[in-house]
PDB file of C-alpha atoms in Angstrom:
ATOM      1  CA  MET A 266       0.003   0.005  -0.011  1.00  0.00           C
ATOM      2  CA  LEU A 267       1.242   3.507  -0.838  1.00  0.00           C
ATOM      3  CA  SER A 268       2.246   5.770   2.032  1.00  0.00           C
ATOM      4  CA  VAL A 269       3.019   9.474   2.260  1.00  0.00           C
ATOM      5  CA  VAL A 270       4.896  11.471   4.882  1.00  0.00           C
ATOM      6  CA  LEU A 271       3.684  15.033   5.486  1.00  0.00           C
ATOM      7  CA  LEU A 272       6.110  17.466   7.087  1.00  0.00           C
ATOM      8  CA  ALA A 273       4.444  20.573   8.503  1.00  0.00           C
ATOM      9  CA  LEU A 274       6.296  23.849   8.909  1.00  0.00           C
ATOM     10  CA  GLY A 275       4.607  27.210   9.554  1.00  0.00           C
ATOM     11  CA  GLY A 276       3.018  29.761   7.334  1.00  0.00           C
ATOM     12  CA  THR A 277      -0.480  30.911   6.487  1.00  0.00           C
ATOM     13  CA  ILE A 278      -1.765  27.384   6.174  1.00  0.00           C
ATOM     14  CA  SER A 279      -1.067  26.918   9.910  1.00  0.00           C
ATOM     15  CA  VAL A 280      -2.496  30.254  11.176  1.00  0.00           C
ATOM     16  CA  PRO A 281      -5.626  29.472  13.264  1.00  0.00           C
ATOM     17  CA  GLY A 282      -7.058  32.980  13.430  1.00  0.00           C
ATOM     18  CA  THR A 283      -7.465  35.403  16.310  1.00  0.00           C
ATOM     19  CA  ALA A 284      -9.186  32.905  18.650  1.00  0.00           C
ATOM     20  CA  ARG A 285      -5.942  31.195  19.542  1.00  0.00           C
ATOM     21  CA  GLY A 286      -2.312  32.111  19.339  1.00  0.00           C
ATOM     22  CA  ALA A 287      -0.532  28.830  18.651  1.00  0.00           C
ATOM     23  CA  ARG A 288      -0.054  27.546  15.108  1.00  0.00           C
ATOM     24  CA  LEU A 289      -2.006  24.570  13.828  1.00  0.00           C
ATOM     25  CA  SER A 290      -0.119  21.315  14.010  1.00  0.00           C
ATOM     26  CA  GLY A 291       0.250  19.073  11.003  1.00  0.00           C
ATOM     27  CA  ALA A 292      -2.389  16.756  12.463  1.00  0.00           C
ATOM     28  CA  GLU A 293      -4.838  19.674  12.834  1.00  0.00           C
ATOM     29  CA  ILE A 294      -4.136  20.856   9.263  1.00  0.00           C
ATOM     30  CA  THR A 295      -4.770  17.406   7.788  1.00  0.00           C
ATOM     31  CA  ALA A 296      -7.815  16.754   9.979  1.00  0.00           C
ATOM     32  CA  ALA A 297      -9.529  19.728   8.317  1.00  0.00           C
ATOM     33  CA  VAL A 298      -9.032  18.395   4.759  1.00  0.00           C
ATOM     34  CA  PRO A 299     -12.257  16.930   3.341  1.00  0.00           C
ATOM     35  CA  GLY A 300     -11.695  13.688   1.453  1.00  0.00           C
ATOM     36  CA  LEU A 301      -8.170  13.115   2.727  1.00  0.00           C
ATOM     37  CA  ALA A 302      -9.093  10.092   4.836  1.00  0.00           C
ATOM     38  CA  GLU A 303     -11.035   8.601   1.916  1.00  0.00           C
ATOM     39  CA  LEU A 304      -7.861   8.348  -0.155  1.00  0.00           C
ATOM     40  CA  GLY A 305      -6.959   5.298   1.881  1.00  0.00           C
ATOM     41  CA  VAL A 306      -3.284   6.252   2.065  1.00  0.00           C
ATOM     42  CA  PRO A 307      -1.400   5.981   5.352  1.00  0.00           C
ATOM     43  CA  LEU A 308      -0.258   9.547   6.174  1.00  0.00           C
ATOM     44  CA  ASP A 309       2.710   9.969   8.539  1.00  0.00           C
ATOM     45  CA  VAL A 310       2.343  13.561   9.784  1.00  0.00           C
ATOM     46  CA  ARG A 311       5.290  15.236  11.495  1.00  0.00           C
ATOM     47  CA  ASP A 312       5.869  18.803  12.748  1.00  0.00           C
ATOM     48  CA  VAL A 313       9.243  20.384  11.944  1.00  0.00           C
ATOM     49  CA  HIS A 314      10.588  23.957  12.171  1.00  0.00           C
ATOM     50  CA  ALA A 315       7.327  25.759  13.068  1.00  0.00           C
ATOM     51  CA  VAL A 316       8.377  29.150  11.683  1.00  0.00           C
ATOM     52  CA  PRO A 317       7.061  31.498   8.989  1.00  0.00           C
ATOM     53  CA  SER A 318       8.742  30.780   5.640  1.00  0.00           C
ATOM     54  CA  GLY A 319      10.316  34.210   5.653  1.00  0.00           C
ATOM     55  CA  SER A 320      12.393  33.141   8.700  1.00  0.00           C
ATOM     56  CA  LEU A 321      13.579  29.800   7.285  1.00  0.00           C
ATOM     57  CA  THR A 322      17.325  29.292   6.789  1.00  0.00           C
ATOM     58  CA  PHE A 323      19.197  27.178   4.269  1.00  0.00           C
ATOM     59  CA  ALA A 324      20.235  24.869   7.087  1.00  0.00           C
ATOM     60  CA  GLN A 325      16.648  24.374   8.250  1.00  0.00           C
ATOM     61  CA  VAL A 326      15.450  23.588   4.713  1.00  0.00           C
ATOM     62  CA  LEU A 327      18.267  21.065   4.309  1.00  0.00           C
ATOM     63  CA  ASP A 328      17.210  19.518   7.632  1.00  0.00           C
ATOM     64  CA  VAL A 329      13.647  19.115   6.293  1.00  0.00           C
ATOM     65  CA  ILE A 330      15.008  17.479   3.149  1.00  0.00           C
ATOM     66  CA  ALA A 331      17.122  15.132   5.231  1.00  0.00           C
ATOM     67  CA  VAL A 332      14.049  14.085   7.269  1.00  0.00           C
ATOM     68  CA  ALA A 333      12.096  13.531   4.011  1.00  0.00           C
ATOM     69  CA  SER A 334      14.939  11.511   2.542  1.00  0.00           C
ATOM     70  CA  GLY A 335      15.031   9.350   5.644  1.00  0.00           C
ATOM     71  CA  ALA A 336      11.302   8.748   5.388  1.00  0.00           C
ATOM     72  CA  VAL A 337      11.615   7.620   1.766  1.00  0.00           C
ATOM     73  CA  ALA A 338      14.518   5.315   2.732  1.00  0.00           C
ATOM     74  CA  GLU A 339      12.172   3.795   5.344  1.00  0.00           C
ATOM     75  CA  GLY A 340       9.499   3.125   2.732  1.00  0.00           C
ATOM     76  CA  ALA A 341       7.464   6.288   2.122  1.00  0.00           C
ATOM     77  CA  ASP A 342       6.310   6.587  -1.493  1.00  0.00           C
ATOM     78  CA  GLY A 343       6.068  10.372  -1.490  1.00  0.00           C
ATOM     79  CA  VAL A 344       6.606  13.497   0.584  1.00  0.00           C
ATOM     80  CA  VAL A 345       4.462  16.542   1.174  1.00  0.00           C
ATOM     81  CA  VAL A 346       5.769  19.683   2.847  1.00  0.00           C
ATOM     82  CA  THR A 347       3.434  22.430   4.043  1.00  0.00           C
ATOM     83  CA  GLN A 348       4.993  25.818   4.558  1.00  0.00           C
ATOM     84  CA  GLY A 349       4.453  29.529   4.046  1.00  0.00           C
ATOM     85  CA  THR A 350       4.334  30.762   0.472  1.00  0.00           C
ATOM     86  CA  ASP A 351       6.681  33.756   0.905  1.00  0.00           C
ATOM     87  CA  THR A 352       9.841  31.743   0.131  1.00  0.00           C
ATOM     88  CA  LEU A 353       8.266  28.631  -1.306  1.00  0.00           C
ATOM     89  CA  GLU A 354       9.802  29.219  -4.766  1.00  0.00           C
ATOM     90  CA  GLU A 355      13.262  29.307  -3.213  1.00  0.00           C
ATOM     91  CA  THR A 356      12.898  26.415  -0.772  1.00  0.00           C
ATOM     92  CA  GLY A 357      11.387  24.311  -3.573  1.00  0.00           C
ATOM     93  CA  PHE A 358      14.333  24.952  -5.849  1.00  0.00           C
ATOM     94  CA  LEU A 359      16.752  24.184  -3.026  1.00  0.00           C
ATOM     95  CA  ALA A 360      15.023  20.852  -2.544  1.00  0.00           C
ATOM     96  CA  ASP A 361      15.032  20.153  -6.260  1.00  0.00           C
ATOM     97  CA  LEU A 362      18.797  20.683  -6.469  1.00  0.00           C
ATOM     98  CA  VAL A 363      19.578  18.047  -3.833  1.00  0.00           C
ATOM     99  CA  TRP A 364      16.611  15.616  -3.869  1.00  0.00           C
ATOM    100  CA  PRO A 365      18.057  12.208  -4.888  1.00  0.00           C
ATOM    101  CA  HIS A 366      14.911  10.050  -4.972  1.00  0.00           C
ATOM    102  CA  GLU A 367      12.342   9.010  -7.563  1.00  0.00           C
ATOM    103  CA  ALA A 368       9.664   9.613  -4.923  1.00  0.00           C
ATOM    104  CA  PRO A 369       7.872  12.971  -5.431  1.00  0.00           C
ATOM    105  CA  PHE A 370       8.834  15.822  -3.091  1.00  0.00           C
ATOM    106  CA  VAL A 371       5.770  18.062  -3.098  1.00  0.00           C
ATOM    107  CA  LEU A 372       5.540  21.488  -1.496  1.00  0.00           C
ATOM    108  CA  THR A 373       2.243  23.288  -0.829  1.00  0.00           C
ATOM    109  CA  GLY A 374       0.817  26.072   1.300  1.00  0.00           C
ATOM    110  CA  ALA A 375      -2.060  28.542   1.358  1.00  0.00           C
ATOM    111  CA  MET A 376      -2.786  32.130   0.526  1.00  0.00           C
ATOM    112  CA  ARG A 377      -5.764  32.399   2.923  1.00  0.00           C
ATOM    113  CA  GLN A 378      -5.836  31.503   6.591  1.00  0.00           C
ATOM    114  CA  PRO A 379      -7.992  28.529   7.609  1.00  0.00           C
ATOM    115  CA  ALA A 380     -10.622  30.757   9.255  1.00  0.00           C
ATOM    116  CA  MET A 381     -11.050  32.924   6.165  1.00  0.00           C
ATOM    117  CA  ALA A 382     -13.836  32.500   3.664  1.00  0.00           C
ATOM    118  CA  GLY A 383     -12.592  30.468   0.714  1.00  0.00           C
ATOM    119  CA  ALA A 384      -9.590  29.091   2.570  1.00  0.00           C
ATOM    120  CA  ASP A 385      -7.413  27.306   0.013  1.00  0.00           C
ATOM    121  CA  GLY A 386      -5.232  25.260   2.355  1.00  0.00           C
ATOM    122  CA  PRO A 387      -7.365  22.109   2.550  1.00  0.00           C
ATOM    123  CA  GLY A 388      -7.756  21.808  -1.230  1.00  0.00           C
ATOM    124  CA  ASN A 389      -4.034  22.394  -1.731  1.00  0.00           C
ATOM    125  CA  VAL A 390      -3.133  19.708   0.819  1.00  0.00           C
ATOM    126  CA  LEU A 391      -5.467  17.203  -0.783  1.00  0.00           C
ATOM    127  CA  ALA A 392      -4.034  17.891  -4.253  1.00  0.00           C
ATOM    128  CA  ALA A 393      -0.458  17.727  -2.922  1.00  0.00           C
ATOM    129  CA  VAL A 394      -1.068  14.297  -1.332  1.00  0.00           C
ATOM    130  CA  ARG A 395      -2.609  13.062  -4.582  1.00  0.00           C
ATOM    131  CA  VAL A 396       0.497  14.169  -6.475  1.00  0.00           C
ATOM    132  CA  ALA A 397       2.837  12.662  -3.870  1.00  0.00           C
ATOM    133  CA  MET A 398       1.197   9.261  -4.352  1.00  0.00           C
ATOM    134  CA  ALA A 399       0.930   9.500  -8.137  1.00  0.00           C
ATOM    135  CA  ARG A 400       3.006   7.198 -10.307  1.00  0.00           C
ATOM    136  CA  GLU A 401       3.023   9.903 -12.990  1.00  0.00           C
ATOM    137  CA  ALA A 402       4.880  12.305 -10.693  1.00  0.00           C
ATOM    138  CA  ARG A 403       7.732   9.924  -9.871  1.00  0.00           C
ATOM    139  CA  GLY A 404      11.151  11.106 -11.030  1.00  0.00           C
ATOM    140  CA  ALA A 405       9.994  14.720 -11.477  1.00  0.00           C
ATOM    141  CA  GLY A 406      12.008  16.076  -8.572  1.00  0.00           C
ATOM    142  CA  ALA A 407      10.578  18.772  -6.308  1.00  0.00           C
ATOM    143  CA  LEU A 408       7.095  19.939  -7.295  1.00  0.00           C
ATOM    144  CA  VAL A 409       4.956  22.817  -6.111  1.00  0.00           C
ATOM    145  CA  VAL A 410       1.204  22.101  -5.987  1.00  0.00           C
ATOM    146  CA  LEU A 411      -1.373  24.821  -5.389  1.00  0.00           C
ATOM    147  CA  ASN A 412      -4.685  25.706  -7.020  1.00  0.00           C
ATOM    148  CA  ASP A 413      -4.844  22.184  -8.549  1.00  0.00           C
ATOM    149  CA  GLU A 414      -1.765  22.930 -10.647  1.00  0.00           C
ATOM    150  CA  VAL A 415       1.500  21.005 -10.604  1.00  0.00           C
ATOM    151  CA  HIS A 416       4.606  23.124 -11.138  1.00  0.00           C
ATOM    152  CA  ALA A 417       8.279  22.251 -11.381  1.00  0.00           C
ATOM    153  CA  ALA A 418      10.150  23.877  -8.492  1.00  0.00           C
ATOM    154  CA  ARG A 419      12.761  24.741 -11.081  1.00  0.00           C
ATOM    155  CA  TRP A 420      10.381  27.131 -12.896  1.00  0.00           C
ATOM    156  CA  VAL A 421       7.652  28.231 -10.470  1.00  0.00           C
ATOM    157  CA  ARG A 422       7.330  31.765  -9.125  1.00  0.00           C
ATOM    158  CA  LYS A 423       5.020  33.598  -6.739  1.00  0.00           C
ATOM    159  CA  THR A 424       3.547  36.233  -9.034  1.00  0.00           C
ATOM    160  CA  HIS A 425       0.891  37.966  -6.891  1.00  0.00           C
ATOM    161  CA  SER A 426       0.854  39.070  -3.269  1.00  0.00           C
ATOM    162  CA  THR A 427      -2.665  37.839  -2.384  1.00  0.00           C
ATOM    163  CA  ASN A 428      -4.256  35.929  -5.292  1.00  0.00           C
ATOM    164  CA  THR A 429      -4.861  32.199  -4.641  1.00  0.00           C
ATOM    165  CA  ALA A 430      -3.605  31.581  -8.212  1.00  0.00           C
ATOM    166  CA  THR A 431      -0.321  33.334  -7.425  1.00  0.00           C
ATOM    167  CA  PHE A 432       1.989  30.444  -8.300  1.00  0.00           C
ATOM    168  CA  ALA A 433       2.846  30.230 -11.981  1.00  0.00           C
ATOM    169  CA  SER A 434       5.672  29.119 -14.231  1.00  0.00           C
ATOM    170  CA  PRO A 435       5.959  32.019 -16.715  1.00  0.00           C
ATOM    171  CA  SER A 436       8.559  30.384 -18.932  1.00  0.00           C
ATOM    172  CA  THR A 437       6.899  26.954 -19.234  1.00  0.00           C
ATOM    173  CA  GLY A 438       3.433  26.778 -17.688  1.00  0.00           C
ATOM    174  CA  PRO A 439       2.465  24.061 -15.247  1.00  0.00           C
ATOM    175  CA  LEU A 440       3.657  20.491 -15.657  1.00  0.00           C
ATOM    176  CA  GLY A 441       0.227  19.126 -14.958  1.00  0.00           C
ATOM    177  CA  HIS A 442      -3.134  19.467 -13.196  1.00  0.00           C
ATOM    178  CA  VAL A 443      -5.266  17.655 -10.673  1.00  0.00           C
ATOM    179  CA  VAL A 444      -8.587  17.012 -12.384  1.00  0.00           C
ATOM    180  CA  GLU A 445     -11.454  15.251 -10.642  1.00  0.00           C
ATOM    181  CA  GLY A 446      -8.967  13.772  -8.213  1.00  0.00           C
ATOM    182  CA  ARG A 447      -6.706  12.442 -10.971  1.00  0.00           C
ATOM    183  CA  VAL A 448      -3.130  13.687 -11.473  1.00  0.00           C
ATOM    184  CA  ARG A 449      -2.620  14.556 -15.135  1.00  0.00           C
ATOM    185  CA  MET A 450       1.053  15.238 -15.945  1.00  0.00           C
ATOM    186  CA  LEU A 451       1.432  16.905 -19.342  1.00  0.00           C
ATOM    187  CA  LEU A 452       5.173  17.685 -19.318  1.00  0.00           C
ATOM    188  CA  ALA A 453       8.303  16.051 -17.893  1.00  0.00           C
ATOM    189  CA  PRO A 454      10.961  18.441 -16.524  1.00  0.00           C
ATOM    190  CA  PRO A 455      14.606  17.679 -17.392  1.00  0.00           C
ATOM    191  CA  ARG A 456      16.453  16.198 -14.420  1.00  0.00           C
ATOM    192  CA  HIS A 457      20.102  16.547 -13.433  1.00  0.00           C
ATOM    193  CA  GLU A 458      22.260  14.720 -11.008  1.00  0.00           C
ATOM    194  CA  PRO A 459      21.517  16.003  -7.498  1.00  0.00           C
ATOM    195  CA  LEU A 460      24.083  18.158  -5.827  1.00  0.00           C
ATOM    196  CA  SER A 461      25.627  16.590  -2.762  1.00  0.00           C
ATOM    197  CA  ALA A 462      23.455  17.141   0.317  1.00  0.00           C
ATOM    198  CA  GLY A 463      26.452  16.835   2.632  1.00  0.00           C
ATOM    199  CA  PHE A 464      27.242  20.560   2.793  1.00  0.00           C
ATOM    200  CA  ASP A 465      29.493  21.714   5.569  1.00  0.00           C
ATOM    201  CA  ARG A 466      27.290  23.893   7.841  1.00  0.00           C
ATOM    202  CA  GLU A 467      30.031  26.324   8.685  1.00  0.00           C
ATOM    203  CA  ARG A 468      30.900  26.754   4.997  1.00  0.00           C
ATOM    204  CA  LEU A 469      27.158  27.157   4.234  1.00  0.00           C
ATOM    205  CA  GLU A 470      26.878  29.967   6.770  1.00  0.00           C
ATOM    206  CA  ALA A 471      29.976  31.637   5.398  1.00  0.00           C
ATOM    207  CA  ALA A 472      28.852  31.412   1.782  1.00  0.00           C
ATOM    208  CA  ARG A 473      27.021  34.748   1.773  1.00  0.00           C
ATOM    209  CA  VAL A 474      25.577  35.631  -1.633  1.00  0.00           C
ATOM    210  CA  ALA A 475      24.305  39.131  -2.347  1.00  0.00           C
ATOM    211  CA  LEU A 476      21.510  39.978  -4.790  1.00  0.00           C
ATOM    212  CA  HIS A 477      21.643  43.338  -6.556  1.00  0.00           C
ATOM    213  CA  VAL A 478      18.643  44.465  -8.569  1.00  0.00           C
ATOM    214  CA  VAL A 479      19.755  46.924 -11.252  1.00  0.00           C
ATOM    215  CA  THR A 480      17.648  50.123 -11.472  1.00  0.00           C
ATOM    216  CA  LEU A 481      17.553  53.288 -13.553  1.00  0.00           C
ATOM    217  CA  ASP A 482      20.691  55.411 -13.149  1.00  0.00           C
ATOM    218  CA  ASP A 483      22.308  52.748 -10.971  1.00  0.00           C
ATOM    219  CA  ASP A 484      25.975  53.626 -10.341  1.00  0.00           C
ATOM    220  CA  GLY A 485      26.825  50.668  -8.074  1.00  0.00           C
ATOM    221  CA  THR A 486      27.250  52.656  -4.854  1.00  0.00           C
ATOM    222  CA  GLN A 487      25.416  49.901  -2.960  1.00  0.00           C
ATOM    223  CA  LEU A 488      28.091  47.452  -4.015  1.00  0.00           C
ATOM    224  CA  GLN A 489      30.949  49.278  -2.347  1.00  0.00           C
ATOM    225  CA  GLY A 490      32.854  46.947   0.022  1.00  0.00           C
ATOM    226  CA  LEU A 491      30.852  43.895  -1.043  1.00  0.00           C
ATOM    227  CA  GLU A 492      34.008  41.885  -1.653  1.00  0.00           C
ATOM    228  CA  THR A 493      34.787  42.085   2.092  1.00  0.00           C
ATOM    229  CA  THR A 494      31.405  40.816   3.257  1.00  0.00           C
ATOM    230  CA  HIS A 495      30.202  38.334   0.656  1.00  0.00           C
ATOM    231  CA  SER A 496      31.470  35.337  -1.323  1.00  0.00           C
ATOM    232  CA  GLY A 497      29.292  35.798  -4.400  1.00  0.00           C
ATOM    233  CA  LEU A 498      26.873  38.083  -6.182  1.00  0.00           C
ATOM    234  CA  VAL A 499      23.793  37.674  -8.347  1.00  0.00           C
ATOM    235  CA  VAL A 500      22.942  40.617 -10.559  1.00  0.00           C
ATOM    236  CA  ALA A 501      19.334  41.053 -11.670  1.00  0.00           C
ATOM    237  CA  GLY A 502      19.867  43.096 -14.812  1.00  0.00           C
ATOM    238  CA  PHE A 503      17.529  44.878 -17.160  1.00  0.00           C
ATOM    239  CA  GLY A 504      15.723  42.850 -19.825  1.00  0.00           C
ATOM    240  CA  VAL A 505      18.057  40.365 -21.464  1.00  0.00           C
ATOM    241  CA  GLY A 506      20.909  41.034 -19.034  1.00  0.00           C
ATOM    242  CA  HIS A 507      21.948  44.670 -19.296  1.00  0.00           C
ATOM    243  CA  VAL A 508      23.169  47.258 -16.788  1.00  0.00           C
ATOM    244  CA  PRO A 509      24.068  50.950 -17.076  1.00  0.00           C
ATOM    245  CA  GLY A 510      27.444  51.387 -18.733  1.00  0.00           C
ATOM    246  CA  VAL A 511      28.849  53.131 -15.649  1.00  0.00           C
ATOM    247  CA  LEU A 512      28.065  50.063 -13.542  1.00  0.00           C
ATOM    248  CA  ALA A 513      29.852  47.549 -15.804  1.00  0.00           C
ATOM    249  CA  PRO A 514      33.448  48.256 -14.620  1.00  0.00           C
ATOM    250  CA  ARG A 515      32.377  47.851 -10.982  1.00  0.00           C
ATOM    251  CA  LEU A 516      30.780  44.472 -11.745  1.00  0.00           C
ATOM    252  CA  GLY A 517      33.887  43.407 -13.642  1.00  0.00           C
ATOM    253  CA  ALA A 518      36.079  44.306 -10.691  1.00  0.00           C
ATOM    254  CA  LEU A 519      33.871  42.223  -8.388  1.00  0.00           C
ATOM    255  CA  ALA A 520      33.969  39.301 -10.852  1.00  0.00           C
ATOM    256  CA  GLU A 521      37.759  39.228 -10.437  1.00  0.00           C
ATOM    257  CA  GLN A 522      37.258  38.533  -6.718  1.00  0.00           C
ATOM    258  CA  MET A 523      34.120  36.405  -6.530  1.00  0.00           C
ATOM    259  CA  PRO A 524      31.606  34.611  -8.790  1.00  0.00           C
ATOM    260  CA  VAL A 525      29.121  37.118 -10.235  1.00  0.00           C
ATOM    261  CA  VAL A 526      26.072  35.648 -11.965  1.00  0.00           C
ATOM    262  CA  LEU A 527      24.043  37.661 -14.467  1.00  0.00           C
ATOM    263  CA  THR A 528      20.242  37.178 -14.525  1.00  0.00           C
ATOM    264  CA  SER A 529      17.194  39.152 -15.634  1.00  0.00           C
ATOM    265  CA  ARG A 530      14.912  41.075 -13.314  1.00  0.00           C
ATOM    266  CA  THR A 531      11.926  40.516 -15.607  1.00  0.00           C
ATOM    267  CA  GLY A 532      10.778  37.251 -14.042  1.00  0.00           C
ATOM    268  CA  SER A 533      10.804  35.084 -17.178  1.00  0.00           C
ATOM    269  CA  GLY A 534      12.947  34.444 -20.194  1.00  0.00           C
ATOM    270  CA  SER A 535      16.694  34.049 -20.505  1.00  0.00           C
ATOM    271  CA  VAL A 536      19.526  36.488 -20.493  1.00  0.00           C
ATOM    272  CA  LEU A 537      21.252  36.675 -23.894  1.00  0.00           C
ATOM    273  CA  ARG A 538      24.831  35.903 -24.775  1.00  0.00           C
ATOM    274  CA  HIS A 539      25.695  37.218 -28.249  1.00  0.00           C
ATOM    275  CA  THR A 540      23.192  39.868 -29.371  1.00  0.00           C
ATOM    276  CA  TYR A 541      24.228  43.221 -27.853  1.00  0.00           C
ATOM    277  CA  SER A 542      27.779  44.566 -27.434  1.00  0.00           C
ATOM    278  CA  ALA A 543      27.461  48.141 -26.050  1.00  0.00           C
ATOM    279  CA  PRO A 544      28.957  48.981 -22.630  1.00  0.00           C
ATOM    280  CA  GLY A 545      26.778  47.294 -20.004  1.00  0.00           C
ATOM    281  CA  SER A 546      25.383  44.760 -22.450  1.00  0.00           C
ATOM    282  CA  GLU A 547      25.478  40.990 -21.970  1.00  0.00           C
ATOM    283  CA  GLN A 548      28.524  40.580 -24.219  1.00  0.00           C
ATOM    284  CA  ASP A 549      30.406  43.344 -22.352  1.00  0.00           C
ATOM    285  CA  LEU A 550      29.563  41.811 -18.987  1.00  0.00           C
ATOM    286  CA  ARG A 551      30.587  38.312 -20.065  1.00  0.00           C
ATOM    287  CA  ARG A 552      33.938  39.726 -21.253  1.00  0.00           C
ATOM    288  CA  ARG A 553      34.355  41.220 -17.807  1.00  0.00           C
ATOM    289  CA  GLY A 554      33.912  37.743 -16.235  1.00  0.00           C
ATOM    290  CA  LEU A 555      30.214  37.604 -15.293  1.00  0.00           C
ATOM    291  CA  ILE A 556      28.622  34.130 -15.433  1.00  0.00           C
ATOM    292  CA  ASP A 557      25.555  33.589 -17.620  1.00  0.00           C
ATOM    293  CA  GLY A 558      22.523  32.669 -15.472  1.00  0.00           C
ATOM    294  CA  GLY A 559      20.432  31.541 -18.448  1.00  0.00           C
ATOM    295  CA  PHE A 560      16.740  31.088 -17.627  1.00  0.00           C
ATOM    296  CA  LEU A 561      17.273  31.090 -13.849  1.00  0.00           C
ATOM    297  CA  ASP A 562      15.572  34.013 -12.114  1.00  0.00           C
ATOM    298  CA  PRO A 563      17.640  35.992  -9.592  1.00  0.00           C
ATOM    299  CA  TYR A 564      16.224  34.207  -6.509  1.00  0.00           C
ATOM    300  CA  LYS A 565      16.899  30.739  -7.808  1.00  0.00           C
ATOM    301  CA  ALA A 566      20.335  31.727  -9.139  1.00  0.00           C
ATOM    302  CA  ARG A 567      21.194  32.880  -5.613  1.00  0.00           C
ATOM    303  CA  VAL A 568      20.131  29.523  -4.158  1.00  0.00           C
ATOM    304  CA  LEU A 569      22.268  27.602  -6.631  1.00  0.00           C
ATOM    305  CA  LEU A 570      25.303  29.824  -6.219  1.00  0.00           C
ATOM    306  CA  ARG A 571      25.238  29.588  -2.458  1.00  0.00           C
ATOM    307  CA  LEU A 572      25.054  25.804  -2.549  1.00  0.00           C
ATOM    308  CA  LEU A 573      27.949  25.683  -4.976  1.00  0.00           C
ATOM    309  CA  LEU A 574      30.060  27.972  -2.833  1.00  0.00           C
ATOM    310  CA  ALA A 575      29.194  25.928   0.246  1.00  0.00           C
ATOM    311  CA  ALA A 576      30.438  22.837  -1.595  1.00  0.00           C
ATOM    312  CA  GLY A 577      33.752  24.545  -2.323  1.00  0.00           C
ATOM    313  CA  ALA A 578      33.236  24.937  -6.071  1.00  0.00           C
ATOM    314  CA  GLY A 579      35.597  27.257  -7.949  1.00  0.00           C
ATOM    315  CA  ARG A 580      34.581  29.760 -10.606  1.00  0.00           C
ATOM    316  CA  GLY A 581      35.127  27.358 -13.481  1.00  0.00           C
ATOM    317  CA  ASP A 582      32.973  24.689 -11.924  1.00  0.00           C
ATOM    318  CA  ILE A 583      30.299  27.229 -11.054  1.00  0.00           C
ATOM    319  CA  ALA A 584      30.188  28.461 -14.674  1.00  0.00           C
ATOM    320  CA  GLU A 585      29.807  24.848 -15.910  1.00  0.00           C
ATOM    321  CA  VAL A 586      26.924  24.170 -13.500  1.00  0.00           C
ATOM    322  CA  PHE A 587      25.067  27.333 -14.501  1.00  0.00           C
ATOM    323  CA  ALA A 588      25.597  26.492 -18.194  1.00  0.00           C
ATOM    324  CA  LEU A 589      23.954  23.112 -17.499  1.00  0.00           C
ATOM    325  CA  ARG A 590      21.144  24.182 -15.168  1.00  0.00           C
ATOM    326  CA  GLY A 591      20.519  27.757 -16.281  1.00  0.00           C
TER     327      GLY A 591
END
């Protein structure tokens, strides 16, 4: 018989309302899901790291992944993680980078608190459990399931601050849908070898990666002294990967001292490589040593870069990984 482990963190899905202060436990969350018991799937519910997703750390997320991996090794057929949606697109990608199993790793949450009209948490949990136990979802890595849509953690983004349909994959669309209780997978995401999950915690804490969003008339003043406080930098450039010409030399100087990854601030699409050549263009920045982030958005590029730095990767290795995964 199939079995699923559900790991409950914090977030909106666990907020009980003003009547009580404590968060809902995983058992309380699942008890409020209509139809969950009727699935006939043994559900091993555990509470871990009861914090809002905005307060999660890399180390805590890796702890959750380790617990999930142990559960699969003990026989679980799939994993569901409930958490806040604020950082779900980042924690999902972190899980996807290191998840070594065929068993689905499914993340879900809610945009409305349980006491609100139209609370979406119960429906999202039910859909997530269906995906976690679906043969069609095996081998797809980490998945994000909300609003009856199945998204690859690699592509998904939170696109609206309050809408229950906030999670979307602008570059690809969803991988599948849950329709009348049936998981329908329409696309298969490409999979890569997982990065080693055995990251040194001290090195992980030391691998500080900054994110700089380029804006109109940006002269790079905010980047002064960055080489003394951080080990890497992700640049969210204009459009296809451009910055003001005056900023380019500063980024080039930083690229001589740390890995600097170029992404787009637009939220979808890839940075270019060979189309524009003016000062501050993608060709100019690549000549100055910046690494092409490809289709990765700035937030996901930062997750990948920090893991690589924590693993001790050098600039050449980092460029190769981004060329493969970006």
